[in-house]
XYZ file of C-alpha atoms in Angstrom:
699
model
C 101.709 73.847 86.732
C 103.518 75.889 84.125
C 105.080 78.338 86.580
C 107.485 76.933 89.141
C 107.322 80.180 91.194
C 104.066 78.994 92.777
C 103.486 75.414 93.910
C 100.184 73.927 95.058
C 99.867 70.703 97.007
C 97.102 68.945 98.883
C 98.023 67.871 102.421
C 94.993 65.852 103.510
C 92.295 68.506 103.974
C 94.732 71.427 103.746
C 95.660 72.965 100.403
C 99.065 74.661 100.536
C 99.985 77.467 98.126
C 103.742 77.941 98.360
C 105.314 80.969 96.651
C 108.988 80.649 95.728
C 110.282 83.628 93.752
C 113.699 84.554 95.177
C 115.109 86.729 96.514
C 112.024 88.468 98.015
C 109.064 86.625 96.497
C 108.074 89.698 94.505
C 104.626 89.711 92.929
C 105.709 89.196 89.348
C 103.225 88.325 86.607
C 104.281 84.698 86.922
C 103.543 84.692 90.657
C 100.172 86.360 90.165
C 99.206 83.885 87.463
C 100.447 80.999 89.603
C 98.235 82.022 92.515
C 95.170 82.191 90.271
C 95.979 78.757 88.853
C 96.432 77.331 92.369
C 93.057 78.733 93.440
C 91.383 77.151 90.429
C 92.928 73.802 91.308
C 91.909 74.109 94.965
C 88.357 75.105 94.078
C 87.504 71.617 92.866
C 89.699 69.389 95.054
C 89.039 67.953 98.537
C 90.782 70.741 100.449
C 88.759 72.365 103.207
C 91.151 75.264 103.886
C 94.034 76.929 102.020
C 97.358 78.000 103.519
C 99.491 80.626 101.734
C 103.165 80.775 102.673
C 106.456 81.717 101.061
C 109.801 79.973 100.702
C 113.101 81.670 101.527
C 113.803 84.445 103.967
C 110.643 86.499 103.573
C 106.978 86.614 102.743
C 106.065 88.716 99.693
C 108.090 91.937 100.013
C 106.164 93.870 97.368
C 105.915 94.375 93.641
C 108.461 93.183 91.105
C 110.661 96.244 90.536
C 111.572 95.014 87.047
C 107.956 95.724 86.071
C 108.123 99.376 87.191
C 107.126 101.687 84.361
C 105.830 98.839 82.196
C 102.245 97.985 81.274
C 101.099 95.365 83.810
C 100.257 91.984 82.341
C 97.204 90.058 83.573
C 96.201 88.946 86.023
C 96.427 92.222 87.922
C 97.138 92.226 91.638
C 93.613 93.539 92.432
C 92.219 90.560 90.497
C 94.365 88.124 92.504
C 93.345 89.747 95.764
C 89.663 89.667 94.858
C 89.992 85.973 94.033
C 91.588 85.242 97.417
C 89.085 87.254 99.425
C 86.135 85.780 97.554
C 87.360 82.174 97.700
C 84.644 79.875 99.083
C 87.005 78.036 101.445
C 88.847 79.731 104.332
C 92.261 81.079 103.262
C 94.995 81.663 105.836
C 98.362 83.370 105.342
C 101.551 82.626 107.286
C 103.978 85.547 107.227
C 107.683 85.794 107.959
C 110.504 88.228 107.228
C 108.613 91.141 105.728
C 105.122 91.508 104.322
C 105.257 94.779 102.448
C 103.194 96.641 99.881
C 101.332 94.250 97.634
C 102.473 91.407 99.879
C 100.589 92.837 102.844
C 97.628 93.706 100.623
C 97.501 90.064 99.539
C 97.752 88.875 103.144
C 94.911 91.209 104.192
C 92.690 89.636 101.540
C 93.196 86.254 103.170
C 90.656 85.374 105.844
C 93.186 84.763 108.652
C 96.795 85.816 109.205
C 99.647 84.669 111.443
C 103.309 85.653 111.549
C 106.642 84.685 113.045
C 107.705 87.022 115.898
C 110.332 88.944 113.901
C 108.042 89.692 110.939
C 107.562 93.304 109.888
C 104.434 94.460 108.094
C 103.932 97.694 106.149
C 102.683 99.595 103.129
C 105.690 101.646 101.919
C 104.229 102.833 98.587
C 104.235 106.492 99.644
C 108.042 106.377 99.498
C 107.704 105.943 95.727
C 105.116 108.707 95.405
C 102.368 106.091 95.271
C 99.647 104.696 97.502
C 98.490 101.106 97.951
C 96.631 100.263 94.752
C 95.207 96.839 95.525
C 92.909 97.587 98.437
C 95.423 98.544 101.121
C 93.779 101.881 101.901
C 90.393 100.184 102.307
C 91.231 96.886 104.022
C 93.818 98.120 106.517
C 91.346 100.508 108.237
C 88.900 97.603 108.504
C 91.496 95.549 110.367
C 93.357 98.064 112.555
C 91.114 101.130 112.602
C 91.496 104.365 110.659
C 94.037 106.041 112.946
C 96.756 103.388 112.783
C 95.958 102.753 109.121
C 96.535 106.406 108.278
C 99.785 106.443 110.250
C 101.097 103.288 108.569
C 100.140 104.221 105.011
C 101.180 107.875 105.137
C 104.559 107.141 106.767
C 105.313 103.937 104.882
C 106.977 102.621 108.044
C 106.469 98.937 108.916
C 105.241 97.672 112.285
C 106.309 94.633 114.304
C 104.385 91.392 114.525
C 103.548 92.107 118.169
C 102.045 95.468 117.281
C 100.209 93.882 114.357
C 98.707 91.282 116.710
C 97.688 93.922 119.228
C 96.092 96.021 116.467
C 94.245 93.116 114.832
C 96.248 92.987 111.619
C 97.244 89.390 112.388
C 95.497 86.753 114.475
C 98.390 84.721 115.825
C 102.136 84.784 116.526
C 103.739 81.561 115.308
C 106.514 79.920 117.314
C 109.202 77.694 115.847
C 109.798 76.795 112.216
C 107.448 78.537 109.802
C 105.813 75.738 107.809
C 105.075 73.214 110.571
C 103.901 76.005 112.890
C 101.663 77.407 110.158
C 100.194 73.985 109.380
C 99.458 73.336 113.083
C 97.735 76.717 113.347
C 95.706 76.151 110.155
C 94.580 72.721 111.357
C 93.511 74.260 114.666
C 91.360 76.760 112.768
C 89.965 73.956 110.687
C 89.124 71.924 113.782
C 87.296 74.943 115.174
C 85.292 75.236 111.931
C 86.692 78.695 111.258
C 84.443 80.317 108.657
C 85.290 82.282 105.522
C 85.878 85.824 106.790
C 86.286 88.406 103.989
C 88.135 91.468 105.251
C 86.220 93.736 102.899
C 82.924 92.939 104.607
C 84.125 94.180 107.987
C 83.004 97.609 109.212
C 85.617 100.229 110.085
C 85.771 100.871 113.818
C 85.001 104.414 114.895
C 88.211 106.357 115.679
C 88.963 107.122 119.311
C 89.703 110.705 118.274
C 87.122 112.075 115.859
C 89.533 114.859 114.870
C 92.372 112.473 114.041
C 92.322 113.285 110.329
C 92.476 117.072 110.771
C 95.189 116.668 113.407
C 97.208 114.415 111.084
C 96.970 116.888 108.214
C 98.038 119.776 110.449
C 100.968 117.888 112.001
C 102.274 116.743 108.631
C 101.556 119.846 106.549
C 105.219 120.845 106.381
C 106.526 117.320 105.829
C 104.049 116.573 103.037
C 104.057 120.036 101.481
C 103.744 119.857 97.701
C 103.323 116.078 97.603
C 100.417 114.365 95.888
C 100.143 110.920 97.493
C 99.757 111.908 101.183
C 96.631 113.961 100.442
C 95.035 111.103 98.539
C 95.912 108.683 101.350
C 94.097 110.810 103.927
C 91.073 111.062 101.622
C 90.956 107.295 101.076
C 91.267 106.370 104.761
C 88.400 108.740 105.481
C 86.407 107.187 102.628
C 86.921 103.704 104.097
C 84.912 104.799 107.148
C 81.919 105.932 105.138
C 81.758 103.937 101.897
C 81.414 100.382 100.700
C 84.495 98.405 99.781
C 83.521 98.589 96.120
C 83.255 102.376 96.181
C 86.499 102.693 98.125
C 88.401 100.407 95.748
C 87.144 102.368 92.742
C 88.382 105.667 94.183
C 91.628 104.067 95.373
C 92.353 102.896 91.833
C 91.735 106.398 90.453
C 94.083 107.936 93.016
C 96.701 105.217 92.484
C 96.784 105.826 88.729
C 96.964 109.611 89.252
C 99.997 109.106 91.487
C 101.580 106.494 89.228
C 101.398 108.833 86.233
C 102.642 111.877 88.171
C 106.096 113.485 87.866
C 106.514 112.980 91.614
C 106.282 109.210 91.401
C 108.607 109.181 88.390
C 111.104 111.169 90.461
C 110.834 108.884 93.481
C 111.189 105.760 91.345
C 114.327 107.346 89.880
C 115.640 107.870 93.412
C 114.812 104.263 94.348
C 116.967 102.882 91.538
C 119.631 105.599 91.863
C 120.297 104.728 95.507
C 120.882 101.121 94.519
C 123.197 102.088 91.660
C 125.741 104.092 93.670
C 127.795 101.006 94.469
C 128.427 100.180 90.803
C 131.774 101.741 89.938
C 132.973 101.944 86.322
C 136.526 100.777 86.902
C 136.216 98.429 89.879
C 134.761 94.933 89.352
C 131.905 94.053 91.704
C 133.759 90.921 92.814
C 136.885 92.804 93.940
C 138.073 91.132 97.186
C 137.298 93.154 100.309
C 139.582 93.879 103.225
C 138.215 92.475 106.500
C 136.973 95.188 108.884
C 136.599 93.697 112.359
C 137.804 96.573 114.531
C 137.728 100.329 113.908
C 139.218 103.444 115.476
C 137.947 107.022 115.303
C 140.307 109.934 115.945
C 138.462 112.732 117.736
C 135.585 112.334 120.202
C 133.743 115.508 119.273
C 130.271 115.666 117.769
C 131.354 114.189 114.456
C 133.744 111.575 115.842
C 131.229 110.421 118.434
C 128.508 110.128 115.802
C 130.781 108.074 113.539
C 131.679 105.787 116.445
C 127.965 105.213 117.080
C 127.468 104.130 113.462
C 129.985 101.312 113.849
C 128.991 100.348 117.388
C 125.332 100.068 116.379
C 126.356 97.785 113.516
C 128.146 95.453 115.931
C 131.689 96.567 115.030
C 133.991 97.355 118.003
C 135.380 100.897 117.863
C 138.097 102.761 119.770
C 137.735 106.513 120.271
C 141.044 108.392 120.403
C 141.510 111.781 122.040
C 144.379 113.979 123.149
C 143.178 114.498 126.738
C 141.109 112.474 129.205
C 138.577 115.285 129.672
C 137.892 115.393 125.930
C 137.519 111.610 125.810
C 135.208 111.503 128.837
C 133.035 114.269 127.400
C 132.812 112.457 124.083
C 131.819 109.168 125.697
C 129.262 110.956 127.884
C 127.741 112.563 124.796
C 127.457 109.171 123.090
C 125.723 107.721 126.147
C 123.330 110.674 126.206
C 122.541 110.336 122.492
C 121.717 106.662 122.954
C 119.655 107.417 126.082
C 117.623 109.965 124.136
C 116.937 107.357 121.453
C 115.713 104.910 124.104
C 113.479 107.598 125.600
C 111.936 108.254 122.175
C 111.336 104.523 121.724
C 113.680 104.252 118.779
C 115.867 101.572 120.373
C 115.531 99.236 123.344
C 117.666 99.710 126.451
C 119.069 96.199 125.945
C 120.207 96.960 122.388
C 121.845 100.222 123.457
C 123.685 98.516 126.310
C 125.202 96.094 123.822
C 126.203 98.878 121.461
C 127.871 100.853 124.243
C 129.934 97.766 125.055
C 131.377 98.058 121.538
C 132.927 101.478 122.294
C 136.143 102.038 124.201
C 138.534 104.975 124.485
C 142.244 105.699 124.558
C 144.773 108.523 124.546
C 147.511 106.347 123.045
C 147.951 105.745 119.304
C 149.811 102.545 120.185
C 146.425 101.008 121.007
C 145.550 101.164 117.302
C 148.124 98.581 116.260
C 145.538 95.914 115.406
C 142.607 97.923 114.027
C 141.553 97.401 110.407
C 140.248 100.920 109.763
C 140.867 104.350 111.251
C 138.635 107.337 110.540
C 140.098 110.726 111.388
C 137.492 113.288 112.522
C 139.552 116.195 113.858
C 139.458 119.923 113.164
C 139.135 120.870 109.473
C 142.721 122.084 109.100
C 145.272 120.619 106.712
C 148.233 120.901 109.069
C 146.353 119.179 111.898
C 145.150 116.375 109.629
C 148.615 115.768 108.168
C 150.028 115.493 111.677
C 147.372 112.920 112.611
C 148.011 110.865 109.480
C 151.727 110.861 110.158
C 151.008 109.318 113.571
C 148.586 106.794 112.075
C 151.138 105.783 109.468
C 153.542 104.905 112.235
C 151.031 103.216 114.560
C 148.772 101.172 112.292
C 149.468 97.769 110.794
C 150.058 97.252 107.054
C 146.773 97.042 105.175
C 144.868 99.153 107.695
C 142.632 101.625 105.849
C 143.204 105.256 106.826
C 140.176 107.492 106.185
C 139.774 111.240 106.596
C 136.422 112.802 107.365
C 137.229 116.045 105.592
C 134.494 118.165 104.033
C 136.672 120.206 101.678
C 140.372 119.444 101.973
C 142.595 117.751 99.387
C 142.664 114.027 100.190
C 145.684 113.605 97.885
C 147.671 115.976 100.075
C 146.566 114.142 103.227
C 147.528 110.788 101.682
C 150.941 112.194 100.794
C 151.632 112.659 104.521
C 151.881 108.856 104.777
C 154.062 106.153 103.250
C 150.921 104.250 102.202
C 148.777 106.533 99.997
C 147.054 103.482 98.477
C 145.437 102.846 101.883
C 144.110 106.406 102.276
C 140.552 107.388 101.383
C 138.138 110.207 102.148
C 135.030 109.437 104.199
C 132.850 112.541 104.288
C 130.154 111.825 106.862
C 127.346 114.336 107.304
C 126.332 115.729 110.686
C 124.866 114.302 112.823
C 126.773 111.260 111.599
C 124.680 108.775 113.559
C 121.531 110.063 111.793
C 122.407 111.319 108.302
C 122.430 108.615 105.622
C 124.817 110.103 103.060
C 128.504 109.176 102.940
C 130.728 110.669 100.237
C 133.521 108.136 99.650
C 136.381 110.208 98.259
C 138.767 108.410 95.912
C 142.220 109.944 95.950
C 144.637 109.504 93.040
C 146.422 106.558 94.652
C 143.585 104.951 96.636
C 143.614 101.199 95.971
C 140.588 99.642 94.276
C 140.009 97.187 97.127
C 140.027 100.072 99.627
C 137.302 101.853 97.657
C 135.234 98.684 97.289
C 135.648 97.814 100.966
C 134.492 101.232 102.053
C 131.503 101.254 99.688
C 130.336 97.895 101.073
C 131.124 98.872 104.663
C 129.007 102.013 104.305
C 125.937 99.861 103.648
C 126.775 97.742 106.692
C 126.628 100.806 108.946
C 123.401 102.051 107.371
C 124.784 104.668 105.000
C 124.142 105.418 101.332
C 127.637 105.660 99.820
C 128.451 107.767 96.776
C 131.954 107.528 95.302
C 133.361 110.952 94.376
C 136.651 112.385 93.193
C 138.943 114.979 94.737
C 138.141 118.647 94.307
C 137.365 121.456 96.756
C 134.131 120.400 98.441
C 133.841 117.151 96.433
C 130.274 116.945 95.000
C 127.916 118.188 97.704
C 129.795 121.121 99.178
C 131.138 122.254 95.819
C 127.565 122.514 94.533
C 126.476 124.093 97.810
C 128.953 126.898 97.245
C 127.238 127.822 93.956
C 123.819 127.574 95.631
C 124.843 129.678 98.619
C 126.474 132.268 96.357
C 123.183 132.903 94.601
C 121.379 133.235 97.934
C 123.846 135.938 98.987
C 123.633 137.796 95.679
C 119.825 137.724 95.784
C 119.940 139.365 99.220
C 122.153 142.155 97.959
C 119.962 142.637 94.887
C 116.830 143.211 96.945
C 115.427 139.975 98.393
C 115.171 139.423 102.144
C 116.355 136.341 104.058
C 112.738 135.444 104.841
C 111.721 135.743 101.205
C 114.588 133.556 99.975
C 114.027 130.884 102.609
C 110.258 130.840 102.211
C 110.505 130.539 98.414
C 112.860 127.559 98.683
C 110.891 125.841 101.448
C 107.638 126.257 99.508
C 109.395 124.722 96.502
C 110.245 121.712 98.654
C 113.668 122.208 100.243
C 113.773 121.011 103.850
C 115.187 124.404 104.936
C 116.042 127.612 103.168
C 119.729 128.459 102.629
C 119.909 131.278 105.175
C 118.177 129.256 107.883
C 120.634 126.422 107.173
C 123.540 128.843 107.548
C 122.269 130.019 110.904
C 121.729 126.434 112.064
C 125.226 125.290 111.080
C 126.930 128.439 112.364
C 128.191 131.283 110.180
C 131.640 131.033 111.755
C 132.270 127.712 109.974
C 132.169 129.288 106.522
C 134.050 132.302 107.886
C 136.971 130.119 109.011
C 136.901 128.166 105.755
C 137.254 131.374 103.730
C 140.170 132.482 105.896
C 141.853 129.084 105.419
C 141.529 129.626 101.661
C 143.244 133.002 101.952
C 140.082 135.059 101.280
C 140.172 138.259 103.329
C 137.017 139.309 105.234
C 134.530 141.301 103.094
C 136.848 141.098 100.075
C 134.342 139.119 98.010
C 130.833 140.341 97.212
C 129.048 137.063 97.916
C 130.504 136.732 101.418
C 130.454 140.391 102.445
C 127.235 140.052 104.460
C 128.217 136.763 106.119
C 131.635 138.135 107.091
C 130.037 141.263 108.535
C 127.579 139.223 110.600
C 130.359 137.086 112.080
C 132.415 140.161 112.919
C 129.323 141.414 114.799
C 129.271 138.102 116.744
C 126.093 137.108 114.952
C 127.016 133.463 114.419
C 123.520 132.062 113.934
C 121.272 130.140 116.302
C 124.044 129.417 118.804
C 124.581 133.136 119.450
C 120.902 134.089 119.191
C 121.313 136.016 115.944
C 122.612 135.575 112.427
C 120.543 136.262 109.320
C 117.612 136.180 111.765
C 117.078 136.795 115.454
C 116.156 133.756 117.550
C 113.915 133.444 120.575
C 116.169 132.332 123.455
C 113.582 129.803 124.674
C 112.025 128.358 121.496
C 114.706 129.244 118.925
C 111.904 130.481 116.690
C 113.376 132.706 113.984
C 112.290 136.271 113.372
C 113.164 138.670 110.579
C 115.583 141.360 111.735
C 115.410 144.949 110.382
C 119.087 145.344 111.320
C 120.009 142.757 108.673
C 117.849 144.548 106.093
C 119.777 147.762 106.798
C 123.109 145.925 106.550
C 122.069 144.597 103.156
C 121.245 148.082 101.871
C 124.546 149.450 103.174
C 126.604 146.641 101.598
C 124.712 146.952 98.317
C 125.466 150.698 98.279
C 129.117 150.058 99.074
C 129.465 147.542 96.230
C 127.188 149.551 93.929
C 124.690 146.725 93.521
C 121.301 148.033 92.254
C 118.381 146.744 94.314
C 114.990 145.744 92.863
C 111.886 143.677 93.484
C 112.650 139.972 93.087
C 109.975 137.312 92.622
C 109.927 133.822 94.132
C 110.235 132.204 90.706
C 113.550 133.952 90.096
C 114.782 132.906 93.539
C 114.019 129.250 92.857
C 115.473 129.376 89.353
C 118.716 130.951 90.466
C 119.359 128.620 93.381
C 118.312 125.366 91.713
C 119.863 126.108 88.319
C 123.097 127.031 90.085
C 123.094 123.462 91.434
C 122.313 122.074 87.995
C 125.067 124.008 86.231
C 127.708 123.137 88.837
C 126.554 119.524 88.872
C 127.018 119.309 85.113
C 130.558 120.697 85.439
C 131.311 118.099 88.126
C 130.101 115.323 85.831
C 132.198 116.589 82.947
C 135.281 116.569 85.172
C 134.572 112.997 86.297
C 134.209 113.961 89.966
C 130.926 112.006 90.014
C 130.389 108.798 88.052
C 126.819 109.476 86.925
C 124.105 112.150 87.175
C 121.996 109.991 89.474
C 124.872 109.940 91.997
C 124.685 113.740 92.144
C 120.952 113.463 92.811
C 121.506 111.037 95.678
C 124.097 113.331 97.262
C 121.730 116.283 97.238
C 118.651 114.406 98.410
C 120.357 112.605 101.287
C 122.806 115.285 102.382
C 121.266 118.669 101.635
C 117.487 118.455 102.032
C 116.626 118.433 98.326
C 113.041 117.119 97.970
C 113.164 113.479 96.926
C 109.857 113.870 95.104
C 111.625 116.203 92.653
C 114.248 113.533 91.956
C 117.411 115.552 92.616
C 118.972 118.473 90.682
C 119.985 116.451 87.625
C 116.630 114.679 87.329
C 114.868 118.017 87.788
C 116.912 119.526 84.952
C 115.807 116.699 82.674
C 112.190 117.239 83.714
C 112.460 120.854 82.550
C 114.265 119.834 79.351
C 117.926 120.703 78.863
C 117.124 123.125 76.043
C 114.912 125.012 78.519
C 117.662 124.900 81.152
C 120.255 126.301 78.743
C 117.889 129.068 77.625
C 117.131 130.035 81.222
C 120.826 130.085 82.168
C 121.451 132.497 79.317
C 118.526 134.666 80.427
C 119.975 134.813 83.943
C 123.366 135.813 82.569
C 121.667 138.627 80.668
C 119.614 139.664 83.708
C 122.457 139.691 86.229
C 125.514 140.370 84.079
C 127.174 137.446 85.871
C 129.369 135.253 83.651
C 128.899 132.455 86.182
C 125.645 131.683 84.377
C 127.498 130.498 81.273
C 125.991 127.038 80.654
C 128.321 124.143 81.420
C 129.685 122.598 78.196
C 128.070 119.262 79.067
C 124.623 120.890 79.151
C 125.239 122.546 75.787
C 126.435 119.288 74.267
C 123.488 117.234 75.533
C 120.892 119.888 74.698
C 122.226 120.273 71.144
C 121.990 116.510 70.621
C 118.492 116.328 72.118
C 119.785 114.101 74.916
C 119.206 114.137 78.654
C 121.498 113.927 81.659
C 119.816 110.605 82.413
C 121.315 109.228 79.206
C 124.650 109.260 81.047
C 123.412 107.062 83.904
C 123.787 103.977 81.780
C 127.423 104.562 80.950
C 128.519 102.880 84.191
């Protein structure tokens, strides 16, 4: 055969098609062509059954990402799948590792399927704004029923081999080494005269709940709001129940191409590659030696410290929690146990796994117990004096080479590093709350942070399940600095005539996970209040914080006090508009002589999102972020920006930077606010006809 990615051999009466395309056996053109060639060879030889299996650590894990955005070369995956399903001899597939996307679609076209116990099977295309385009929406319902098929395809989440067996997606769990176990199973089928069994000829079982589709759409309306693929997926699963395979495949292909050519899929593909690019730093070689991290300490057992400790414990890294009093430590450990127990109750983790993770966590009141740890993460109160005191103690207690990290959200990491005799070992580690859930980690490089410390932390972040983004030192780093510009516009819009409900609804309809005022109430308005005081800003001395300061002084702190920008039901925490806030807004506007007017949703969206864009461009120009795509990843993973819009920088490019600059100037004219002056980087790129994305390749 011409292509060494696919090998065919005849083993007595069994023809074996072995796919070997490391690292994940992606369905490249060479693999597709190799499968077709193997089938042609097997068609005329003495084989009575074919076995498809993969070399390496996984079955086919999906499409070849290097082909994304390119014109597919023949044979197409649907052609390969049709050839497998229509083959005149029984075809069996042996799965291991993961069988995802096109890999699972290929396996479903085989007549029988088995898997090793730890295999995971799924159709994750929706995460790229797509849907299965090679029969997945039509064959999966025929194997597992429409309800589970809809759940799997619309969520993109994989299932275990045991669940796949129970549901009928596979026929057998294989024990032992893959190839010999698969051959034994195939020969058993052959001995039993197992017939050709095309999946596409199976009927779809009637759903147990006839209203499952309507219930699914209702339950996921908010989650899928504005997205194209989930609606098509529901339509196609319903079609599988009522139409022939041929009709279903025809409509699936139409929907797949509509999604593939949509701005949403382009945005999600951008995010896919952007997340993988964050670890590439312009001035640090990828092969920089890493410091070993075998034992970690976390200073502070509060909500943030406990969440950080869970991240390491769940990754198998022993962690010591440090507190100033036994009561604080006991409360922190109790909270960790409760968080894990809740996860077990929800079925997220097994009780056995959690027991092992809890064994990785210990506590102490004595800094002397940190003498042998390799990394310490400080997670105490957001106050410079307190943090400097902690770092002075760590400097004295920790061994040379121990990395000292601060979980500050805003403070100057250079100043914190200066409180030690080892500034090269100090780094910022801005986790997002709840730390055991949120994926984003801003890795803050101070002026003197050593290259191997940065590289170690970037790699370690992946180990504990985080998406790391390296950022520079400034007030708020990338995310919170941009948030300040975003939140400022929300406040000004309120004073100019919009209501909290109108602002939040406009942003949520646009795709944000929550509106800015609802987020403020959830986090607690007292947090920003204290931050402004720490910066020396007097209460109600600045227009954009006059309302927030007034609310805090009225003990309206948000959800935790039952009232903030909204009032909250004490039982359900459902938010309700509050006429008292509307009156406050009118009074403050009168006091500051701000004219009020009718404001449309389009202006609300423009002002909040373009504030992010303009501040993001300034951050890039200052070198605080390495590339525009890093800014996108920060906002998608830390601040609820809709991934299907690609992030603020990608969204700006989708509008066109000349359009963005023109709109910024219109907003400056409309509001009289010089803050709308376009960032020099935007002017430079727009004048040259370039995009922000053109800067992604500079690293």
